Amino acid sequence: MKYIPFVYHASYSQLALPSTHRFPTSKYHNLYQHALKHQLLFEQYRQTPSPIDKEILYAIHCPLYVEQFINGTLDHKAQRRIGFPWSNELVRRTLHAVNGTRLCAELALEHGIAVHLTGGYHHAHYDFGSGFCIFNDLVIAARSAIDAKKADKVLIFDCDVHQGDGTATLTQGHSDIISCSIHCAQNFPSRKQQSDHDIDLDKGCTDSDYLDHIRQILPYLIRLHQPDLIIYDAGVDIHQHDDLGYFAISTQGILDRDKQVISIAKMHNIPLAAVIGGGYSRNEDELTLRHSQLLIAANQLWL
């Protein structure tokens, strides 16, 4: 394969938020432009998702919650817990983004690797959203791949700095979806849930410590569970200068992590669907650079 298939929709960055809001909505468009400019991705290999079908959401989420979010009738407390003010733009963005991860998983199963330029909504639970996450794209993509008989078992390998608490609760009844979260013990959410595998690392975790854990845990999980697909949340909020992260990981450390994950998946011949996950900084160029490490790693190792 001579290219990296990827998924992107313009709605990802078309969300008007107050200037004081900490969510960097521009980062998706910035990364897309950066990737094309530096030939990390190529426009002819972009796939554009359609809005997800509500029936697919109902398979993972409470139908009443789904309807209330889409129709804008969630109560103020529930909407506030999500972290975004409700708008038609938010609904449009959400429905395209969640389906984008489904599409990314399909592309990975077909081509061996694929990247989604958003995704990683791991704080979304059965009947409520939290922490900028509305519907859990990771679990939906895993369930869809299994239901379509394209995989018997899927590993969600979550390297965002925050625990994937929604993924943990949503996969507890699904023995064919394995959840692993490698996160900061002292970070959001304050009340952790039980993933199949939780790796709690302390504040100030360094490159060498972090990479040692990746090197050990991912091959172990592959041997133990023998997944047919890995959905990888490549959050960069592990960075030492991230606004919401408490780790001490360098930009080089992010690249090394991504290279490790990709090389381990490739060595075991397991398709890898990567989402860019969390990353928070007022410095847009810095944030783009951090997220682009995933694309650099993919180009170096997969092509």
PDB file of C-alpha atoms in Angstrom, residues 3-10 32 36 42-49 103 107 117:
ATOM      1  CA  TYR A   3      -0.879   5.674   0.952  1.00  0.00           C
ATOM      2  CA  ILE A   4      -2.677   6.125   4.263  1.00  0.00           C
ATOM      3  CA  PRO A   5      -6.485   6.157   3.881  1.00  0.00           C
ATOM      4  CA  PHE A   6      -8.055   8.777   6.126  1.00  0.00           C
ATOM      5  CA  VAL A   7     -11.417  10.170   7.154  1.00  0.00           C
ATOM      6  CA  TYR A   8     -12.284  13.854   7.491  1.00  0.00           C
ATOM      7  CA  HIS A   9     -15.382  16.067   7.293  1.00  0.00           C
ATOM      8  CA  ALA A  10     -15.431  19.875   7.263  1.00  0.00           C
ATOM      9  CA  TYR A  32      -6.005  18.381   7.730  1.00  0.00           C
ATOM     10  CA  LEU A  36      -1.893  17.816   2.891  1.00  0.00           C
ATOM     11  CA  PHE A  42      -3.304  12.950   0.100  1.00  0.00           C
ATOM     12  CA  GLU A  43      -6.701  14.353  -0.768  1.00  0.00           C
ATOM     13  CA  GLN A  44      -7.527  11.575  -3.251  1.00  0.00           C
ATOM     14  CA  TYR A  45      -7.390   9.048  -0.402  1.00  0.00           C
ATOM     15  CA  ARG A  46      -9.777  10.955   1.847  1.00  0.00           C
ATOM     16  CA  GLN A  47     -13.115   9.390   2.737  1.00  0.00           C
ATOM     17  CA  THR A  48     -15.954  11.668   3.828  1.00  0.00           C
ATOM     18  CA  PRO A  49     -18.463  10.222   6.298  1.00  0.00           C
ATOM     19  CA  LEU A 103     -15.688   4.330   8.436  1.00  0.00           C
ATOM     20  CA  LEU A 107     -10.933   1.203   5.949  1.00  0.00           C
ATOM     21  CA  LEU A 117      -8.819  13.260  11.950  1.00  0.00           C
TER      22      LEU A 117
END
